[in-house]
Amino acid sequence: MLERLQSVEDRYNRLNELLSDPDVISDTKKLREYSKEQSNIEETVQVYREYKEVSGQLKDAKQMLEDKLDPEMYEMVKEEIDELGPRQKQLEEQLRILLLPKDPNDDKNVIVEIRGAAGGDEAQLFAGDLYKMYSRFAEAQGWRSEIIEANSTELGGYKEVIFMVNGAGAYSKLKYENGAHRVQRVPQTESGGRIHTSTATVAVLPEAEEVEVEIHEKDIRVDTFTSSGPGGQSVNTTMSAVRLTHLPTGTVVSCQDEKSQIKNKEKAMKVLRARVYDKFQQEAQAEYDETRKSAVGTGDRSERIRTYNFPQSRVTDHRIGLTIQKLDQILQGKLDEIIDALIVEEQSELMKRAED
């Protein structure tokens, strides 16, 4: 591990030199590439340097104990060792986690797609609840969210809502939300007070850059139409809504959120690129699933991952068996407790694999 860490620090020092090189500074692509690489390893280097400093101090203190010390000095050194020992172990554990393989998409913005599934009107209302939950979570993280496409219902829910979340590390946290979310509650439309079970599906796609997935104009069919509101009512008489079809994969994306056809096309292209990129990723993962599959998964989106039980104010994440009696807080966007637990579980699994 120490050899790997030293090589990371050597690379960090080399990147510092490169970023001061006039040839690199004048090359926008290289400058961005090296800056990103340096940023990705900066925390590891800082922790490693502290680890080396603490280890050096601990070694010196232990050597001092071998000398003849007066009782007062002996106690001072002993106290220092008692402080440095646990800190060294803490830093070592932190470094093991930092050296785990990282998802290359973790730093990316995301496109989130929520759809009402089983349960009719209630499922669509629940899709609306999930959208609000993620919007509030994003706001708490200092991220910015923006609706790309929304097919709302007259009751205030969504048949489908697609939105983008812009922020550092958005994918690293929201990727765990992929899957089917189940709600158990008495619907507003239920007069008999019976508890119904409904579901909504969530798909979290990393935003794909043009260099990652090449989409040629000749492979896209562009259709324009007038935008519509809930129930199909016309809200715009101009042909501002855009539908893009990626002919090689059959991927279809439409956007009518903006009044401008150009802006709608730009938004639709972001979703199209993300979906095509995701399709290629899913196909690659299927080929060697065992070696790439995450411990808590960003895999099968039909898998039921979480239940929101209103009568008991309970939220259960089925992947790690975590149950929290804080339904109201979670729906307000306070997802950190669940997401942090999922991250720890994944890190534990990755560490086990590294040791095998």
Coordinates of N, CA, C and O in Angstrom, one line a residue, residues 114-117 124 127 151-153 157-161 231:
I114 N -37.7 10.0 -13.4 CA -38.6 9.3 -12.4 C -40.0 9.1 -13.1 O -40.5 10.0 -13.8
R115 N -40.5 7.9 -13.0 CA -41.7 7.5 -13.7 C -42.7 6.8 -12.7 O -42.2 5.9 -11.9
G116 N -43.9 7.2 -12.7 CA -44.9 6.5 -11.9 C -45.1 5.1 -12.6 O -45.2 5.0 -13.8
A117 N -45.1 4.0 -11.8 CA -45.2 2.7 -12.3 C -46.5 2.0 -11.9 O -47.6 2.5 -12.3
Q124 N -48.2 8.0 -9.6 CA -47.8 9.3 -10.2 C -47.6 10.4 -9.1 O -46.7 11.2 -9.2
A127 N -44.4 9.6 -7.5 CA -43.3 10.1 -8.4 C -43.0 11.6 -8.1 O -41.9 12.0 -8.1
N151 N -44.1 15.3 -17.6 CA -45.5 15.0 -18.0 C -46.3 14.9 -16.7 O -46.4 13.8 -16.1
S152 N -46.9 16.0 -16.3 CA -47.6 16.1 -15.1 C -49.1 15.7 -15.2 O -49.6 15.6 -16.3
T153 N -49.7 15.4 -14.1 CA -51.1 14.9 -14.0 C -51.9 16.0 -13.4 O -51.4 16.9 -12.7
G157 N -49.3 15.0 -9.7 CA -48.2 14.1 -9.7 C -47.5 14.1 -11.1 O -47.7 15.0 -11.9
Y158 N -46.7 13.1 -11.4 CA -46.0 13.0 -12.7 C -46.1 11.6 -13.2 O -45.8 10.6 -12.5
K159 N -46.5 11.5 -14.5 CA -46.3 10.2 -15.2 C -44.8 10.0 -15.4 O -44.3 8.9 -15.3
E160 N -44.2 11.1 -15.7 CA -42.7 11.1 -15.9 C -42.2 12.5 -15.7 O -42.7 13.5 -16.1
V161 N -41.0 12.5 -15.0 CA -40.3 13.8 -14.9 C -38.8 13.5 -15.0 O -38.3 12.6 -14.4
G231 N -53.0 16.4 -19.2 CA -54.2 15.9 -19.9 C -54.2 16.1 -21.4 O -55.2 16.0 -22.1

